[in-house]
Tab-separated table of C-alpha atoms and ligand atoms in Angstrom:
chain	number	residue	atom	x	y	z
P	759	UNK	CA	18.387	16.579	32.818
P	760	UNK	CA	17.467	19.388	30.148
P	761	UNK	CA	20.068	22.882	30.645
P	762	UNK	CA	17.138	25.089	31.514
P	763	UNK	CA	16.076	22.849	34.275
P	764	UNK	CA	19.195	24.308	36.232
P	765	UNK	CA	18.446	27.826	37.307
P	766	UNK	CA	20.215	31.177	35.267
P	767	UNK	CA	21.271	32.606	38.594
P	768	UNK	CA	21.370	36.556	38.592
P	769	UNK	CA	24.570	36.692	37.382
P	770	UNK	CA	23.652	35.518	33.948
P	771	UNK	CA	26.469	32.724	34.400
P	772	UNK	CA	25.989	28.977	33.513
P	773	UNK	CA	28.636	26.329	33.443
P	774	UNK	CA	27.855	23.255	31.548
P	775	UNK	CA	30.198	21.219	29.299
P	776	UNK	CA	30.020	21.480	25.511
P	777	UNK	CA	28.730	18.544	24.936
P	778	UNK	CA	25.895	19.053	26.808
P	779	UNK	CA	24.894	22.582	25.030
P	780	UNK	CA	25.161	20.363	21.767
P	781	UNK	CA	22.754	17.854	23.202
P	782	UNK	CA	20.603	20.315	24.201
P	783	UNK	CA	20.501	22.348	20.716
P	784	UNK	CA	20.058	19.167	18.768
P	785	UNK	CA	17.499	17.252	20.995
P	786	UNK	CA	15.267	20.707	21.705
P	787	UNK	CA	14.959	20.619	17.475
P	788	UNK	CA	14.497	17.580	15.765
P	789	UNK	CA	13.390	17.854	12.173
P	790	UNK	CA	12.329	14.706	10.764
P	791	UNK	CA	11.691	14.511	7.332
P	792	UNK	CA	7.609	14.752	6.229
P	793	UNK	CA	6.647	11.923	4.616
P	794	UNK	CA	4.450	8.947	5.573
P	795	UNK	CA	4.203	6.028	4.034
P	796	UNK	CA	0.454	4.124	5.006
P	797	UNK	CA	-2.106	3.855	7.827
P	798	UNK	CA	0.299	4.827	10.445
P	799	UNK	CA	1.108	8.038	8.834
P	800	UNK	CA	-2.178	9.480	9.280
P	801	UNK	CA	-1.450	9.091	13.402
P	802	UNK	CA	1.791	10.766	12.766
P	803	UNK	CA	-0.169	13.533	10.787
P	804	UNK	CA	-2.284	13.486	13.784
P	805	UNK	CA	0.719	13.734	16.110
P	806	UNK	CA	1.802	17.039	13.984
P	807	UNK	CA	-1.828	18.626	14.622
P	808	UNK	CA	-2.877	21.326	17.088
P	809	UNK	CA	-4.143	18.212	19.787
P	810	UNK	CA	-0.791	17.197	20.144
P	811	UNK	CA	1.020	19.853	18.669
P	812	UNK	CA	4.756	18.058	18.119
P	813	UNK	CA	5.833	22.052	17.885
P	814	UNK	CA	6.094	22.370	20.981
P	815	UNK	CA	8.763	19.903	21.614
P	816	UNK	CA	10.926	21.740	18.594
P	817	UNK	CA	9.664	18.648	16.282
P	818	UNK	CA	8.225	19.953	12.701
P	819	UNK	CA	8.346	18.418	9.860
P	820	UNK	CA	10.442	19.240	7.014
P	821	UNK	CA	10.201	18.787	3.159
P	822	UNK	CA	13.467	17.745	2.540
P	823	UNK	CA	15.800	15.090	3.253
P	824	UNK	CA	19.044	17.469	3.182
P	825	UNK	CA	17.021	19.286	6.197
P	826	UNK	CA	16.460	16.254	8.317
P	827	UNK	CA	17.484	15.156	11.418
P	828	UNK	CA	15.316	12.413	11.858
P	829	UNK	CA	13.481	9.686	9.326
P	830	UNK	CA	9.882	8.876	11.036
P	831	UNK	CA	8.962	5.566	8.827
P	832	UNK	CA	5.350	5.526	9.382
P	833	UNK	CA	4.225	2.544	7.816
P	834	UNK	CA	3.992	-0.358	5.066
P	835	UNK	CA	7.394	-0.364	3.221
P	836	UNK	CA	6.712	-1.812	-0.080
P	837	UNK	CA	9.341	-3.254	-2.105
P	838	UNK	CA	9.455	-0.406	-4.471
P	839	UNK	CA	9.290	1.503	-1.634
P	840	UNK	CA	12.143	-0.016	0.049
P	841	UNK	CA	15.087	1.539	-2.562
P	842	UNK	CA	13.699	5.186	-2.236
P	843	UNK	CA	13.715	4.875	1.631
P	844	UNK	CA	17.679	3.908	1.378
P	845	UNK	CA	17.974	6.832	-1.051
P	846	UNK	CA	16.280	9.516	1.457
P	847	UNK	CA	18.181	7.875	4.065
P	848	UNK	CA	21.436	8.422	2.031
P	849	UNK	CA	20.194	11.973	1.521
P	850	UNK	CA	20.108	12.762	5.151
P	851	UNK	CA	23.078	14.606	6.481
P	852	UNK	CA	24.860	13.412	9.836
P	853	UNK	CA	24.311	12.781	12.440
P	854	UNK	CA	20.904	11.459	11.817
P	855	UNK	CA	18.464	9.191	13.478
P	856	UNK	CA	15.429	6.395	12.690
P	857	UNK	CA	12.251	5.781	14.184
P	858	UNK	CA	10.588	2.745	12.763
P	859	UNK	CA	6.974	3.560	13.271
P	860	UNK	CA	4.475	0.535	13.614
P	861	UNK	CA	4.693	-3.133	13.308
P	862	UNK	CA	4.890	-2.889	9.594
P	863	UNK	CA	7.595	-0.680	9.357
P	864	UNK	CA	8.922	-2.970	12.565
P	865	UNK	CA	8.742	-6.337	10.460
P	866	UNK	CA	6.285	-6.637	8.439
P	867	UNK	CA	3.425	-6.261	10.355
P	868	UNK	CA	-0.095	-7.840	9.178
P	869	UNK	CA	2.023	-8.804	5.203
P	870	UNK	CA	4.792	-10.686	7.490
P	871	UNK	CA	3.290	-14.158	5.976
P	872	UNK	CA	1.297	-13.645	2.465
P	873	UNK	CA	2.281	-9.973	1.451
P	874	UNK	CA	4.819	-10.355	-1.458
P	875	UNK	CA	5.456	-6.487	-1.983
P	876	UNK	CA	6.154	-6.040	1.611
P	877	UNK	CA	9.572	-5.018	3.171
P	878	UNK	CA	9.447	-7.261	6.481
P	879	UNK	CA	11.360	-4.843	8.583
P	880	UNK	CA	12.845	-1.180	7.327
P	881	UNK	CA	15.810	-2.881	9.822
P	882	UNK	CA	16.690	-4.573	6.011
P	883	UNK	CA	17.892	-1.976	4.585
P	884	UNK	CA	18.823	0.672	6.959
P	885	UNK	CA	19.979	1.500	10.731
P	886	UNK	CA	16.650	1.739	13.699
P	887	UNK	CA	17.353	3.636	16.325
P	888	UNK	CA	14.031	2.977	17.516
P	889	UNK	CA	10.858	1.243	17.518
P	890	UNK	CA	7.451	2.243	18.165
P	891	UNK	CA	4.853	-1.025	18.394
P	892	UNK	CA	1.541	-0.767	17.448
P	893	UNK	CA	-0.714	-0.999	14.391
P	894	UNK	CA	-1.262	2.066	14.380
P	895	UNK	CA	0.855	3.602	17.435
P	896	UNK	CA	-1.362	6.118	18.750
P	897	UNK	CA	0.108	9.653	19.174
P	898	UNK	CA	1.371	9.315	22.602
P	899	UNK	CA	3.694	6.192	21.468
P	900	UNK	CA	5.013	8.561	18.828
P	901	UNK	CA	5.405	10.931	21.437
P	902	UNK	CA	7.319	8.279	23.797
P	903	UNK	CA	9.342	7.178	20.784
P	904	UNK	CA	10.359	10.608	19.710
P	905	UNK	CA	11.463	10.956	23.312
P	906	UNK	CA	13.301	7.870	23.429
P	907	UNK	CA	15.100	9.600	20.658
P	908	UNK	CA	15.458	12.629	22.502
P	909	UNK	CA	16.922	10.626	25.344
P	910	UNK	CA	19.864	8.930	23.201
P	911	UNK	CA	20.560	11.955	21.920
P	912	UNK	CA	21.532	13.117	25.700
P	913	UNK	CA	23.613	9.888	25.761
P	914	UNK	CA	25.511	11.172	22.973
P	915	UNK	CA	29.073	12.306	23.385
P	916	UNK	CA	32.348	13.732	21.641
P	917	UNK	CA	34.048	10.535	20.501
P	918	UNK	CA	31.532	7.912	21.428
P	919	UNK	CA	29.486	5.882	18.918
P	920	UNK	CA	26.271	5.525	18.227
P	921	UNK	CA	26.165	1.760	19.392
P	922	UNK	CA	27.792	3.098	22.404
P	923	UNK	CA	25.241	5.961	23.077
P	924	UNK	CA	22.642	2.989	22.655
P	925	UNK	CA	23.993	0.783	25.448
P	926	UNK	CA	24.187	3.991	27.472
P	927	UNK	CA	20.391	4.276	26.978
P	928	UNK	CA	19.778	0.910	27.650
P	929	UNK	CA	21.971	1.220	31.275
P	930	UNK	CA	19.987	4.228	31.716
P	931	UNK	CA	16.749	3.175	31.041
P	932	UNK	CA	13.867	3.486	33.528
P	933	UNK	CA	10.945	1.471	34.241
P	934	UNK	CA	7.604	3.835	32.793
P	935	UNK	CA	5.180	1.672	34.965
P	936	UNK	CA	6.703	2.973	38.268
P	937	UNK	CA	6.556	6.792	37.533
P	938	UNK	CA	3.273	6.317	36.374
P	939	UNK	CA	2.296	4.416	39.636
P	940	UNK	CA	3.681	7.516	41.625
P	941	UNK	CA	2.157	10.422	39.721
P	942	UNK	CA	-1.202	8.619	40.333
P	943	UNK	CA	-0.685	8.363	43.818
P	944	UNK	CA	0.517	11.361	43.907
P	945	UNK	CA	-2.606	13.184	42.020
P	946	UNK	CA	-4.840	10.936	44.681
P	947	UNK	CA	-3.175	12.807	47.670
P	948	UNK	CA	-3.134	15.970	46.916
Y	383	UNK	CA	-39.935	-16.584	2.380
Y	384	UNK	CA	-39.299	-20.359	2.368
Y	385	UNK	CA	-38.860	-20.242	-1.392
Y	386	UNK	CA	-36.327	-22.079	-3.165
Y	387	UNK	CA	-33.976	-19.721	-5.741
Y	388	UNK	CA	-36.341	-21.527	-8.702
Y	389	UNK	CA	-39.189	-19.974	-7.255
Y	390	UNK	CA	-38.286	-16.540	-6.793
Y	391	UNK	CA	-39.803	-14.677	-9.972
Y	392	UNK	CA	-37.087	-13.854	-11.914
Y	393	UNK	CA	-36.002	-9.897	-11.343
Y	394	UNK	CA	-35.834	-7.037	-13.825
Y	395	UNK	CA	-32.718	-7.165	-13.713
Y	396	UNK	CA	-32.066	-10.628	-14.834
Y	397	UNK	CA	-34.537	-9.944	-17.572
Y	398	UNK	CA	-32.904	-7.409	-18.477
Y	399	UNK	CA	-29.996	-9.060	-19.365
Y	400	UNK	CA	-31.364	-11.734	-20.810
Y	401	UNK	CA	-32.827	-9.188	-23.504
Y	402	UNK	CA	-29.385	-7.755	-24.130
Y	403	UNK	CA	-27.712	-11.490	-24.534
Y	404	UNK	CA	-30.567	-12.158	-27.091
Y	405	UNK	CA	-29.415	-9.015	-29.221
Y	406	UNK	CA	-25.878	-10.063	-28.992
Y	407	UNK	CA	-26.556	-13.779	-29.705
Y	408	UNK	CA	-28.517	-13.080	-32.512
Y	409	UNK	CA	-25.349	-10.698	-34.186
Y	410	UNK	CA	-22.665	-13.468	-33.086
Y	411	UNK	CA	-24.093	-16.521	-32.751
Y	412	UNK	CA	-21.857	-19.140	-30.738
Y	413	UNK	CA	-19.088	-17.018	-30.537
Y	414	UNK	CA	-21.021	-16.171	-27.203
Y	415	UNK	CA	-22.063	-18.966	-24.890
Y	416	UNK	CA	-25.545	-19.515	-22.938
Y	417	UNK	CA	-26.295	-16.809	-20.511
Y	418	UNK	CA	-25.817	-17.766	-16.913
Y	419	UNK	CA	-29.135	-16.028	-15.190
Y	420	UNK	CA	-28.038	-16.317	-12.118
Y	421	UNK	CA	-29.971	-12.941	-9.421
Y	422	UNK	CA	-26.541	-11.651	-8.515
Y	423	UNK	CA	-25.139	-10.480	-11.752
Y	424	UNK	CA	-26.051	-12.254	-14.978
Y	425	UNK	CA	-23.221	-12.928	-16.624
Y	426	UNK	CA	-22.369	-14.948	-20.305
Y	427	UNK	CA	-18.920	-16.268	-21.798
Y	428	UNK	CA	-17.075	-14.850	-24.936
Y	429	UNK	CA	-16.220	-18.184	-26.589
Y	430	UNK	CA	-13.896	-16.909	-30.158
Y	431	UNK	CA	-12.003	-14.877	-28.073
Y	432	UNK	CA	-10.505	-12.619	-31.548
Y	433	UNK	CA	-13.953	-11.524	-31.444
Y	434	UNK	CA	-14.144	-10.282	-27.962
Y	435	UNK	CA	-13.447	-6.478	-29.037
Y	436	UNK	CA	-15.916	-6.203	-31.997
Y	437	UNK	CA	-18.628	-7.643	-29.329
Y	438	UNK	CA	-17.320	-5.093	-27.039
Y	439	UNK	CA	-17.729	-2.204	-29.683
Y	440	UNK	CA	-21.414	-3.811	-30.702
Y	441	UNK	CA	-22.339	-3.499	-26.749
Y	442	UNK	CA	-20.981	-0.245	-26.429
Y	443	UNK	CA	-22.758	1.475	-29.394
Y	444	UNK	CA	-25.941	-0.763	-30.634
Y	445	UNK	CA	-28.599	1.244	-29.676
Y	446	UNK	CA	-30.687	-1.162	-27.844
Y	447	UNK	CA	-27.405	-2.133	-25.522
Y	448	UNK	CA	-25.480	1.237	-25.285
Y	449	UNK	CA	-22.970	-0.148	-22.615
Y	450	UNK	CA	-21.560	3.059	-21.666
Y	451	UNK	CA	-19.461	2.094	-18.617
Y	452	UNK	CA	-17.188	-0.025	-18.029
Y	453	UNK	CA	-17.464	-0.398	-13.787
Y	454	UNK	CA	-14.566	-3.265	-13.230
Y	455	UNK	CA	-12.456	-5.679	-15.000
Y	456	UNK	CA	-10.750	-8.509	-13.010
Y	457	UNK	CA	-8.324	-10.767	-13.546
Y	458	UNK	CA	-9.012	-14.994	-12.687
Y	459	UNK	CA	-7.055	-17.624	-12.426
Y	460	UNK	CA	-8.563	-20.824	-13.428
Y	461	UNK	CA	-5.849	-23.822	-12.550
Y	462	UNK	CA	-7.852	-26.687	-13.071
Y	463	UNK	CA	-8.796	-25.813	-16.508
Y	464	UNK	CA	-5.172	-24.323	-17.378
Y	465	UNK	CA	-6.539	-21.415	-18.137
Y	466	UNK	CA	-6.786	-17.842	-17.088
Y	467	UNK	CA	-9.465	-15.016	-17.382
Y	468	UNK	CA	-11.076	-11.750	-17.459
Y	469	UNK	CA	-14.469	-10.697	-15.649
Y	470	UNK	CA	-15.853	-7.352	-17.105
Y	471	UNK	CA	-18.406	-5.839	-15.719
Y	472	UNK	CA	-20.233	-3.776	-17.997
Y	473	UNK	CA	-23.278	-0.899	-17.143
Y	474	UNK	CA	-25.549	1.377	-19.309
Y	475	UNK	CA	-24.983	4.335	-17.058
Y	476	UNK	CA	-27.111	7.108	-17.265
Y	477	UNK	CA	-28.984	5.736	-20.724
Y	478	UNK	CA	-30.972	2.304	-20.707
Y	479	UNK	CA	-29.298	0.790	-16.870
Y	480	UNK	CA	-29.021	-2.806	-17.345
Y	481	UNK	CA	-26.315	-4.185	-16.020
Y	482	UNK	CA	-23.872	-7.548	-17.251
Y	483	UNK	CA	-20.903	-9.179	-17.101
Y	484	UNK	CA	-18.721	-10.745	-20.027
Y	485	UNK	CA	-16.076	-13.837	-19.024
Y	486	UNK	CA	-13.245	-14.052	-21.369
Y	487	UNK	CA	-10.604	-16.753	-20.863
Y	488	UNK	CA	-6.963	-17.846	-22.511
Y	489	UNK	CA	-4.528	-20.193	-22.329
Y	490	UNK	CA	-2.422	-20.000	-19.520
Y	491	UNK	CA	0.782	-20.204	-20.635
Y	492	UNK	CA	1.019	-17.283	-23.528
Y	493	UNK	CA	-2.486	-16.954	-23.339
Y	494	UNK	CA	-3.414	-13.145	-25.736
Y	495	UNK	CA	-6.643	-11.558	-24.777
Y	496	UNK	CA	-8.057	-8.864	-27.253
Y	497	UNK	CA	-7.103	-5.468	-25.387
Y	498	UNK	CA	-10.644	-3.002	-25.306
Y	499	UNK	CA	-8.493	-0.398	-24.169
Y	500	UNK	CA	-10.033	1.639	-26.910
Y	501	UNK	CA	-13.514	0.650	-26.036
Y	502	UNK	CA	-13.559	1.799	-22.993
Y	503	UNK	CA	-10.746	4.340	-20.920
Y	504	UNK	CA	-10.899	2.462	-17.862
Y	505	UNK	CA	-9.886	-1.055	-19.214
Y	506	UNK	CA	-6.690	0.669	-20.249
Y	507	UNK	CA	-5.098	0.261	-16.126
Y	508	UNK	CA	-7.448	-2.294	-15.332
Y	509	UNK	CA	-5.450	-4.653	-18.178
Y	510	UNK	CA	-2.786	-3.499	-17.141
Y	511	UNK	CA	-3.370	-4.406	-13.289
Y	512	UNK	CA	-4.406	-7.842	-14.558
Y	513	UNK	CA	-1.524	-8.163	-16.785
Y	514	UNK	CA	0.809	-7.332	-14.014
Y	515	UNK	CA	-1.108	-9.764	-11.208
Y	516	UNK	CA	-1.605	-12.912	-14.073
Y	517	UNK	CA	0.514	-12.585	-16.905
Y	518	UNK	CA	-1.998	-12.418	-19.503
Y	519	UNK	CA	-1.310	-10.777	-22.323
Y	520	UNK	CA	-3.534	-7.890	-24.139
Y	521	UNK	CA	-3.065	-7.618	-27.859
Y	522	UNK	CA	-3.585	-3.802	-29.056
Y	523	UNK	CA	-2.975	-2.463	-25.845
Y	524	UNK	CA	-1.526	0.947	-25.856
Y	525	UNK	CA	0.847	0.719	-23.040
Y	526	UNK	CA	0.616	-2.570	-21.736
Y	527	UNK	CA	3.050	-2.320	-18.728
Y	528	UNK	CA	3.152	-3.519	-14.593
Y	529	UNK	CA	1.236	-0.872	-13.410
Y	530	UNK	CA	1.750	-1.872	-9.537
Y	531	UNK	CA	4.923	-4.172	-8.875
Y	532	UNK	CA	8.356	-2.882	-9.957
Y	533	UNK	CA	8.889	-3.549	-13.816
Y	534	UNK	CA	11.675	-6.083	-13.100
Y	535	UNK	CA	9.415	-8.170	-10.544
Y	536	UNK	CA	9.657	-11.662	-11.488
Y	537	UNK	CA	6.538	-13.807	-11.539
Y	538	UNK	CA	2.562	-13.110	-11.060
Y	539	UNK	CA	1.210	-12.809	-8.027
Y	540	UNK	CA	-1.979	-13.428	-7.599
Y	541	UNK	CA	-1.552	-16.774	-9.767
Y	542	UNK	CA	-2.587	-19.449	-7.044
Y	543	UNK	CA	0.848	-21.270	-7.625
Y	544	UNK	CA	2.964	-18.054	-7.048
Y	545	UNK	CA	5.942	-18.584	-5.328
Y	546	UNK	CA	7.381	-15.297	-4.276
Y	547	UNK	CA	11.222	-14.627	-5.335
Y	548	UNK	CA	14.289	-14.923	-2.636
Y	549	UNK	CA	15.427	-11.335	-3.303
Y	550	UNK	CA	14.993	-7.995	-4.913
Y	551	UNK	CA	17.890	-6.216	-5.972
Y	552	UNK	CA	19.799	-7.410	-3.005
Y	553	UNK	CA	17.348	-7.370	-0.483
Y	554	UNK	CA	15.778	-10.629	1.483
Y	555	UNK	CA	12.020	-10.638	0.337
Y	556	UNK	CA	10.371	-13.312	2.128
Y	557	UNK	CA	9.904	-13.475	6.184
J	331	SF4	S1	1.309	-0.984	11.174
J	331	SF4	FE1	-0.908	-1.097	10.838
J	331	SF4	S2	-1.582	1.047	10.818
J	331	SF4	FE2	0.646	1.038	10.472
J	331	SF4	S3	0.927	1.030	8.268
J	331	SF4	FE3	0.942	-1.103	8.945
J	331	SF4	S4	-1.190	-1.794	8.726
J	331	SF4	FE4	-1.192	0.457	8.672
């Protein structure tokens, strides 16, 4: 339920509560942090680009960690990689969030057996909020991940924790398959 | 068609090389070994391995070899033999265009290589990758550092008896 879906009557009033302005601010502008790590960061390049323009959900990218919201790992975490990534993370100012982009940044991905330098799993060394499958994800899971992200952050409240926000979600959550079912029908009727 | 390899004339290229292994056999002697003519790339052994980098030097600026370019070196591992290697491939670019490889092999426990760093510019990261991925060592090398896992990494990967450490500073590195 975003705040502008309710109607600004004429009298220019609006009564929400505060946490939901906050919600709204935060989720309507999420800045993650531009970097990319392998494969899967050219999709999330993509993702940035005019054809699926992340701008126009509030989402650009920004060069530093102190002006993040949100850490996008998009793919292979290396070893050597794997102490910087804490580092940025540590960087980040509260309250901030994870997306774990791809099944190497998931756990490993195609090194989970034989690759040495790999970091099976950014989960290692720092907190996901959530995970996007795929090797690579194309833009539209990015796009459903970074509104998964979107959608805890309307679970979010003064006082709760994040773990609680999280099992919000999860109570919340909605089957995809059966909205997509009903647009279709609906586009075949009309 | 229907040819066996013996049959198949012999290309230029393998003649080629056979003419540049005669110069350098006839300026070294058996510190080289027979050259193996197989059609792919023609390739002979450096057997006094101290002399590998005045043969290197002597292929890079005789006249009749001018090896100008130095297109790969690659680490081996040879476990049978206890031993591990180097591969060079070696290329007269733009001057004379015959192509070979050199095979250089040590010891594999403290085995030293002679670094050609200073032969050619490109062996200088190319030891260094080897060096990192077998644990060879390159005497006269300028720098001779890891060049892609973390300095403190313990062991060599690509050795076929590698067994990968439980942690790295702190964190869980296998599955
Ligand atoms: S998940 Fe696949 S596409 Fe993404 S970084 Fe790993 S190998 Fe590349």
């Amino acid at each position: 339920m975003g705040l502008l879906d309710a109607k600004i009557s004429k009298h220019n009033v609006l009564v929400t509560s505060v946490d939901n302005v906050m919600n709204w601010a935060r989720l309507s502008s999420l800045w993650p942090m531009g970097f990319g790590l392998a494969c899967c960061a050219i999709e999330m390049m993509a993702t940035n680009a005019s054809n699926y323009d992340l701008e126009r959900f509030g989402i650009f990218p920004r060069a530093s960690p102190r002006q993040s919201d949100l850490m996008i790992v998009a793919g292979t975490v290396t070893m050597k990689m794997a102490e910087r990534v804490i580092r940025l993370y540590e960087q980040m100012p509260e309250p901030r969030y994870v997306l774990s982009m791809g099944s190497c940044s998931n756990c490993g991905g195609p090194y989970w057996k034989h690759g040495y330098h790999v970091l099976k799993g950014v989960d290692r060394i720092i907190p996901v909020d959530v995970y996007v499958p795929g090797c690579p994800p194309r833009p539209e899971s990015l796009i459903g991940g970074l509104m998964k992200v979107q959608e805890l952050i309307r679970m979010e409240q003064i006082g709760i924790s994040r773990a609680e926000a999280l099992k919000k979600l999860e109570e919340k959550s909605i089957d995809p398959g059966q909205l997509i079912q009903a647009a279709r029908k609906g586009a075949i009727a009309s | 068609m229907g040819d066996t390899q013996e049959n198949i004339p012999q290309s230029g290229e393998v003649i080629a090389a056979k003419a540049v292994w005669q110069v350098i056999n006839e300026k070294f002697g058996d510190a080289v070994s027979e050259l193996d003519e197989n059609p792919f790339m023609p390739f002979f052994e450096v057997l006094k391995r101290e002399q590998w980098r005045d043969i290197a030097l002597f292929m890079r600026d005789n006249p009749k070899l001018r090896f100008t370019y130095m297109a790969c070196l690659s680490g081996v591992d040879y476990p049978e033999e206890r031993k591990l290697g180097i591969v060079c491939n070696l290329e007269s670019l733009g001057e004379l265009g015959h192509r070979i490889a050199v095979k250089v092999k040590c010891d594999r426990e403290g085995g030293i290589i002679p670094s050609v760093a200073k032969v050619w510019k490109t062996a200088d990261w190319h030891e260094r990758e080897a060096y990192d991925m077998y644990g060879m060592e390159f005497s006269g090398h300028p720098d001779l550092r890891r060049i892609l896992c973390p300095e403190d990494w313990e062991g060599y990967p690509l050795r076929k008896d590698y067994q990968v450490q439980e942690t790295y500073h702190g964190i869980k590195v296998p599955e």
